[in-house]
Coordinates of C-alpha atoms and ligand atoms in Angstrom, one line a residue:
M74 CA 3.9 -2.9 -4.3
R75 CA 1.4 -1.5 -6.7
T76 CA 3.8 -0.8 -9.5
W77 CA 5.1 -4.0 -11.1
S78 CA 1.8 -5.6 -10.6
V79 CA -1.0 -6.3 -13.1
P80 CA -4.8 -6.3 -12.3
A81 CA -6.4 -9.8 -12.3
G82 CA -10.0 -9.1 -11.5
R83 CA -12.0 -8.8 -8.3
I84 CA -12.9 -11.3 -5.7
F85 CA -15.5 -10.6 -3.0
G86 CA -15.2 -6.9 -4.0
V87 CA -11.5 -6.8 -3.4
E88 CA -9.1 -5.9 -6.2
L89 CA -6.8 -8.7 -7.1
R90 CA -3.3 -7.9 -8.6
I91 CA -0.5 -10.2 -9.5
H92 CA 3.1 -9.0 -8.9
L93 CA 5.3 -9.7 -11.9
S94 CA 7.8 -11.5 -9.7
F95 CA 5.1 -14.1 -9.1
A96 CA 6.5 -15.7 -12.2
L97 CA 9.4 -16.9 -10.0
L98 CA 7.0 -19.2 -8.2
L99 CA 6.0 -20.8 -11.5
L100 CA 9.7 -21.2 -12.2
F101 CA 10.1 -22.9 -8.8
V102 CA 7.3 -25.3 -9.4
G103 CA 8.7 -26.0 -13.0
M104 CA 12.2 -26.7 -11.7
N105 CA 11.0 -29.0 -9.0
E106 CA 9.2 -30.9 -11.8
Q107 CA 12.4 -31.1 -13.8
L108 CA 14.4 -32.3 -10.8
S109 CA 12.0 -35.1 -10.1
R110 CA 12.4 -36.2 -13.7
N111 CA 9.0 -37.8 -14.0
V112 CA 7.1 -37.6 -17.2
V113 CA 3.7 -36.3 -16.4
S114 CA 1.0 -34.6 -18.4
P115 CA 1.1 -30.8 -18.7
W116 CA -2.4 -30.9 -17.2
R117 CA -1.1 -32.1 -13.9
G118 CA 1.7 -29.4 -14.0
T119 CA -1.0 -26.8 -14.5
A120 CA -3.1 -28.3 -11.7
L121 CA -0.1 -28.1 -9.4
V122 CA 0.4 -24.4 -10.2
A123 CA -3.3 -23.8 -9.6
I124 CA -3.1 -25.5 -6.2
V125 CA -0.3 -23.2 -5.1
F126 CA -2.0 -20.1 -6.6
G127 CA -5.3 -21.0 -5.0
S128 CA -3.7 -21.6 -1.6
V129 CA -2.1 -18.1 -1.7
I130 CA -5.3 -16.5 -2.7
L131 CA -7.3 -18.3 0.0
H132 CA -4.6 -17.2 2.5
E133 CA -5.1 -13.6 1.5
L134 CA -8.9 -13.9 1.5
G135 CA -8.5 -15.1 5.1
H136 CA -6.9 -11.7 5.9
A137 CA -9.3 -9.8 3.8
L138 CA -12.5 -11.3 5.2
V139 CA -11.4 -11.0 8.9
G140 CA -10.3 -7.4 8.1
K141 CA -13.7 -6.6 6.6
H142 CA -15.5 -8.1 9.7
S143 CA -13.3 -6.1 12.1
G144 CA -14.1 -2.8 10.3
V145 CA -10.9 -2.6 8.3
P146 CA -12.0 -3.1 4.7
P147 CA -9.3 -4.4 2.4
K148 CA -8.6 -2.5 -0.8
A149 CA -6.4 -4.9 -2.8
I150 CA -4.6 -8.2 -2.7
V151 CA -1.2 -8.3 -4.4
L152 CA 0.2 -11.8 -5.0
L153 CA 4.0 -12.2 -4.5
P154 CA 6.1 -15.3 -4.8
I155 CA 6.5 -15.6 -1.0
G156 CA 2.7 -15.3 -0.6
G157 CA 0.6 -12.2 -0.9
V158 CA 0.0 -8.8 0.6
T159 CA -3.4 -7.5 1.5
I160 CA -3.5 -3.8 1.2
F161 CA -5.9 -2.0 3.5
D162 CA -7.4 1.3 2.6
D163 CA -5.2 4.3 3.8
S164 CA -7.7 6.9 2.7
E165 CA -10.4 5.6 5.0
P166 CA -11.0 7.7 8.1
D167 CA -8.6 6.6 10.8
V168 CA -9.5 3.3 12.4
P169 CA -8.5 3.3 16.1
A170 CA -5.5 1.2 16.9
N171 CA -6.4 -2.2 18.2
W172 CA -3.7 -4.7 18.7
K173 CA -6.0 -7.7 19.2
R174 CA -7.7 -7.0 15.9
D175 CA -4.4 -6.7 14.1
V176 CA -3.3 -10.1 15.5
R177 CA -6.6 -11.7 14.4
I178 CA -6.2 -10.3 10.9
A179 CA -2.6 -11.4 10.7
L180 CA -3.3 -15.0 11.9
A181 CA -6.3 -15.5 9.7
G182 CA -4.0 -16.2 6.6
P183 CA -1.9 -19.0 8.1
I184 CA -5.0 -20.5 9.8
V185 CA -6.6 -20.9 6.4
N186 CA -3.5 -22.8 5.2
F187 CA -3.4 -25.1 8.2
L188 CA -7.1 -25.9 7.6
L189 CA -6.3 -26.7 3.9
A190 CA -3.4 -28.8 4.9
G191 CA -5.6 -30.6 7.4
L192 CA -8.3 -31.3 4.7
G193 CA -5.6 -32.5 2.3
T194 CA -4.2 -34.9 4.9
L195 CA -7.7 -36.2 5.6
A196 CA -8.2 -36.7 1.8
V197 CA -4.9 -38.6 1.4
H198 CA -5.8 -40.9 4.4
L199 CA -9.2 -41.7 3.0
A200 CA -8.1 -42.2 -0.6
A201 CA -4.8 -44.0 0.0
P202 CA -4.4 -45.1 3.6
N203 CA -0.9 -46.5 3.1
Q204 CA 0.6 -43.4 1.5
R205 CA 2.9 -41.5 3.9
I206 CA 2.4 -37.7 4.1
G207 CA 6.0 -37.2 5.3
A208 CA 7.5 -38.8 2.2
S209 CA 9.6 -36.9 -0.4
P210 CA 9.0 -35.4 -3.0
Y211 CA 6.8 -32.9 -1.1
M212 CA 5.7 -30.9 -4.1
N213 CA 5.1 -33.0 -7.2
S214 CA 2.5 -33.0 -9.9
A215 CA 2.3 -36.8 -9.8
N216 CA 0.6 -36.5 -6.4
L217 CA -1.6 -33.4 -6.2
T218 CA -3.2 -34.0 -2.8
H219 CA 0.2 -34.5 -1.3
S220 CA 1.4 -31.3 -2.9
L221 CA -1.7 -29.5 -1.5
V222 CA -0.8 -30.5 2.0
W223 CA 2.9 -29.4 1.7
A224 CA 2.2 -26.2 -0.2
N225 CA -0.1 -25.1 2.6
L226 CA 2.2 -26.1 5.4
W227 CA 5.0 -24.3 3.7
L228 CA 2.8 -21.1 3.3
A229 CA 1.6 -21.2 6.9
L230 CA 5.1 -21.7 8.4
L231 CA 6.9 -19.2 6.2
N232 CA 4.3 -16.6 6.9
L233 CA 4.4 -17.2 10.7
L234 CA 8.1 -16.2 10.8
P235 CA 8.3 -13.1 13.0
A236 CA 9.8 -11.2 10.0
Y237 CA 7.8 -8.1 9.2
P238 CA 5.9 -7.7 6.8
L239 CA 5.2 -11.4 7.0
D240 CA 2.2 -12.3 9.2
G241 CA 4.3 -13.4 12.1
G242 CA 6.0 -10.0 12.0
R243 CA 2.6 -8.3 11.9
V244 CA 1.7 -10.1 15.1
L245 CA 5.0 -8.9 16.6
R246 CA 4.3 -5.4 15.5
A247 CA 0.8 -5.5 17.1
I248 CA 2.4 -6.6 20.4
F249 CA 5.0 -3.8 20.2
S250 CA 2.3 -1.3 19.6
R251 CA 0.8 -2.0 23.0
T252 CA 3.7 -0.1 24.6
M253 CA 5.0 2.3 21.9
D254 CA 3.6 4.5 19.2
P255 CA 2.6 2.8 15.9
V256 CA 5.4 4.2 13.8
A257 CA 8.1 3.1 16.3
A258 CA 6.4 -0.3 16.6
T259 CA 6.5 -0.7 12.8
R260 CA 10.1 0.3 12.6
R261 CA 11.2 -2.1 15.3
A262 CA 9.3 -5.0 13.6
I263 CA 10.9 -4.0 10.3
S264 CA 14.5 -4.1 11.7
I265 CA 13.8 -7.6 13.0
G266 CA 12.4 -8.5 9.6
R267 CA 15.7 -7.2 8.0
G268 CA 17.6 -9.5 10.3
F269 CA 15.6 -12.5 9.0
A270 CA 16.1 -11.3 5.4
F271 CA 19.9 -11.4 6.0
A272 CA 19.8 -14.8 7.6
F273 CA 17.9 -16.1 4.6
M274 CA 20.4 -14.6 2.2
L275 CA 23.3 -16.3 4.1
A276 CA 21.4 -19.5 3.9
G277 CA 21.5 -19.0 0.2
W278 CA 24.9 -20.6 0.4
W279 CA 23.2 -23.8 1.1
N280 CA 20.0 -23.4 -1.0
A281 CA 19.6 -20.6 -3.7
W282 CA 15.8 -20.5 -3.1
L283 CA 16.4 -19.4 0.5
A284 CA 18.5 -16.5 -0.9
A285 CA 15.6 -15.5 -3.2
I286 CA 13.2 -15.5 -0.2
G287 CA 15.8 -13.3 1.7
V288 CA 15.9 -10.8 -1.2
F289 CA 12.1 -10.6 -1.3
L290 CA 11.9 -10.2 2.4
F291 CA 14.5 -7.4 2.3
L292 CA 12.7 -5.5 -0.5
A293 CA 9.3 -5.9 1.2
A294 CA 10.8 -4.6 4.5
Q295 CA 12.4 -1.7 2.7
M296 CA 9.1 -0.7 1.1
E297 CA 7.3 -0.9 4.4
D298 CA 10.0 1.2 6.1
R299 CA 9.6 3.9 3.5
S300 CA 5.9 4.0 3.8
A301 CA 6.1 4.1 7.7
V302 CA 8.5 7.1 7.4
F303 CA 6.1 8.7 4.9
R304 CA 3.1 8.1 7.2
S305 CA 4.9 9.7 10.1
V306 CA 5.8 12.7 8.0
L307 CA 2.2 13.0 7.0
E308 CA 1.1 13.0 10.6
T309 CA 3.7 15.4 12.0
V310 CA 3.9 18.1 9.3
R311 CA 1.3 20.9 9.7
L312 CA -0.2 22.7 6.8
E313 CA 1.4 26.0 8.0
D314 CA 4.8 24.3 7.4
I315 CA 4.2 23.8 3.7
M316 CA 1.3 26.0 2.5
L317 CA 1.9 28.6 -0.2
T318 CA 1.4 32.1 1.4
D319 CA 2.2 34.0 -1.7
F320 CA -0.5 33.1 -4.2
A321 CA -2.8 34.6 -6.8
T322 CA -6.6 34.6 -6.4
L323 CA -9.4 35.2 -8.9
S324 CA -12.7 37.0 -8.7
P325 CA -15.9 35.3 -9.9
A326 CA -16.4 38.4 -12.1
D327 CA -13.0 37.8 -13.9
T328 CA -13.3 36.8 -17.5
L329 CA -11.6 33.5 -18.5
E330 CA -9.1 35.4 -20.6
D331 CA -8.1 37.6 -17.7
A332 CA -7.8 34.5 -15.5
L333 CA -5.6 32.8 -18.1
D334 CA -3.4 35.8 -18.2
K335 CA -3.0 35.7 -14.4
A336 CA -2.2 32.0 -14.6
V337 CA 0.5 32.6 -17.2
H338 CA 2.2 35.0 -14.9
C339 CA 2.2 33.0 -11.6
L340 CA 3.0 29.3 -12.4
Q341 CA 0.0 28.3 -10.3
D342 CA -2.2 25.5 -11.5
D343 CA -5.2 26.0 -9.1
F344 CA -6.8 29.2 -7.8
P345 CA -9.1 30.2 -5.0
V346 CA -11.9 32.4 -6.1
I347 CA -12.6 35.3 -3.8
R348 CA -15.6 37.7 -3.6
G349 CA -14.8 40.5 -1.1
A350 CA -13.5 38.7 1.9
D351 CA -15.3 35.4 1.2
M352 CA -14.0 32.4 -0.6
V353 CA -16.6 31.2 -3.0
G354 CA -14.9 28.5 -5.1
V355 CA -11.8 27.0 -6.6
V356 CA -10.9 26.7 -10.2
S357 CA -8.0 25.1 -12.1
K358 CA -5.9 26.4 -15.0
Q359 CA -6.8 23.3 -17.0
K360 CA -10.5 24.0 -16.6
I361 CA -10.1 27.6 -17.7
L362 CA -8.2 26.5 -20.8
Q363 CA -10.6 23.7 -21.6
T364 CA -13.6 26.1 -21.5
L365 CA -11.9 28.8 -23.5
R366 CA -11.2 26.2 -26.2
R367 CA -14.6 24.7 -26.3
E368 CA -16.9 27.6 -25.5
G369 CA -14.9 30.8 -25.9
N370 CA -14.7 33.5 -23.3
G371 CA -16.9 33.6 -20.2
Y372 CA -16.8 34.3 -16.5
V373 CA -14.9 32.4 -13.8
Q374 CA -18.2 32.3 -11.8
A375 CA -19.7 29.9 -14.4
I376 CA -17.0 27.3 -14.3
M377 CA -15.6 27.5 -10.7
N378 CA -16.0 24.5 -8.4
R379 CA -18.3 25.6 -5.6
I380 CA -17.9 22.4 -3.6
F381 CA -14.5 22.5 -1.8
D382 CA -13.1 21.9 1.6
V383 CA -11.0 24.2 3.7
A384 CA -8.4 23.2 6.2
Q385 CA -7.1 24.9 9.4
K386 CA -3.4 25.8 9.3
S387 CA -2.7 23.5 12.3
E388 CA -4.1 20.4 10.5
S389 CA -1.8 17.6 9.5
L390 CA -0.8 16.8 6.0
S391 CA -2.5 13.5 6.1
S392 CA -5.9 15.1 7.0
A393 CA -5.4 17.5 4.0
F394 CA -4.6 14.5 1.8
R395 CA -7.8 12.8 2.9
K396 CA -9.8 15.9 2.2
L397 CA -8.2 16.3 -1.3
S398 CA -8.8 12.7 -2.3
A399 CA -12.3 12.5 -0.8
R400 CA -13.5 15.3 -3.1
N401 CA -11.0 14.6 -5.9
L402 CA -9.7 18.2 -5.6
S403 CA -6.2 19.5 -6.4
I404 CA -6.3 22.5 -4.1
I405 CA -7.2 23.1 -0.5
P406 CA -7.5 26.6 1.0
V407 CA -6.0 27.1 4.4
V408 CA -7.9 29.4 6.8
E409 CA -7.3 30.9 10.2
D410 CA -10.2 32.7 11.9
Q411 CA -12.1 32.3 8.7
Q412 CA -9.4 34.3 6.9
L413 CA -7.7 32.8 3.9
V414 CA -4.0 32.6 4.9
G415 CA -2.6 30.1 2.4
I416 CA -3.3 27.4 -0.1
V417 CA -2.0 23.8 -0.5
T418 CA -2.1 22.3 -4.0
L419 CA -1.1 18.8 -5.1
Q420 CA 1.4 20.5 -7.3
N421 CA 3.2 22.4 -4.5
L422 CA 2.8 19.5 -2.0
M423 CA 5.7 17.2 -3.2
H424 CA 7.9 20.2 -3.9
S425 CA 7.4 21.7 -0.5
M426 CA 7.9 18.3 1.2
A427 CA 11.3 17.9 -0.4
L428 CA 12.3 21.4 0.6
L429 CA 11.1 20.8 4.1
A430 CA 13.2 17.7 4.4
E431 CA 16.2 19.7 3.2
T432 CA 15.6 22.5 5.7
R433 CA 15.2 20.0 8.6
K434 CA 18.5 18.3 7.6
L435 CA 20.3 21.6 7.5
R436 CA 18.9 22.7 10.8
K437 CA 19.9 19.4 12.4
A438 CA 23.4 19.7 10.9
A439 CA 23.7 23.3 12.3
M440 CA 22.7 22.1 15.7
E441 CA 25.2 19.3 15.8
S442 CA 28.1 21.3 14.7
Ligands
ZN613 ZN1 -0.5 -13.5 5.2

């Protein structure tokens, strides 16, 4: 979701990003205008786009604000042509599961749209009592209030479909999570979401825009599925499964030139610094190189990072990730009974995860044959 999107400022402290496919929505509005063949000013066309855009943003702000008040602060809002996605912060310490809170956050978006549609209807009634809200064309720059009503009804109803990751699907997921573990609940909601995506694609026979919605739903479900699997791997893999047990260490009394020499011979990018049996710091190859270039030779002691975190070998990968990102480190020493037994570095993390997946696959194949 984050790739393919461009930053578009901040709103109430939440980062706003626009997904490039959002351009499709503009195309949709433009084509509707063409079809209705009325000659209107470009200002009105722009106003219509602004109405749709504003409605999507208000929808997402609904999620974001309710999230914030329920203790789940939002990190970013990504605008997609089928609405938006509010991204909540994964690096925050785990918020306890609470299905009622999740339902409230999911419903906040569509409720905002229903309110806007209601206000629009009221405005139409007051300004032009004999105009019918149900009359076609629904979205048209010649009648902006009318378009406001229909754009919001459309956003609310589409998002209430029980097709994860749409809001209705999130409600469904929250209900599933009452009786099953969160990853299983997400995956069940995602498979229902895929069913809806296929139904939309089939309906494309009748209307090409429905097919486009289907494709987007499918892609979104796919992305959510991958991140659900990723999260479950992060929770189940222990550090002892992937830590490096064969690694080089430095001493605070080593010179930077000695340290660089060691680094050349062992392909390691980050080193624990050991004095006797104690770990006293961490240092990276990059830092050693930088200091050598700028200030010439010196001692590891002077440049090592004394602020670091250690992890137990039974800790999960996700907790190690949190510790790494909280202190912006690229290495975490793994200890058992206060003894250094391994290290986990960002560099080795991805590599080991791929290897681990491979070994598990092989083990599974061996058990089945
Ligand atoms: Zn929503």
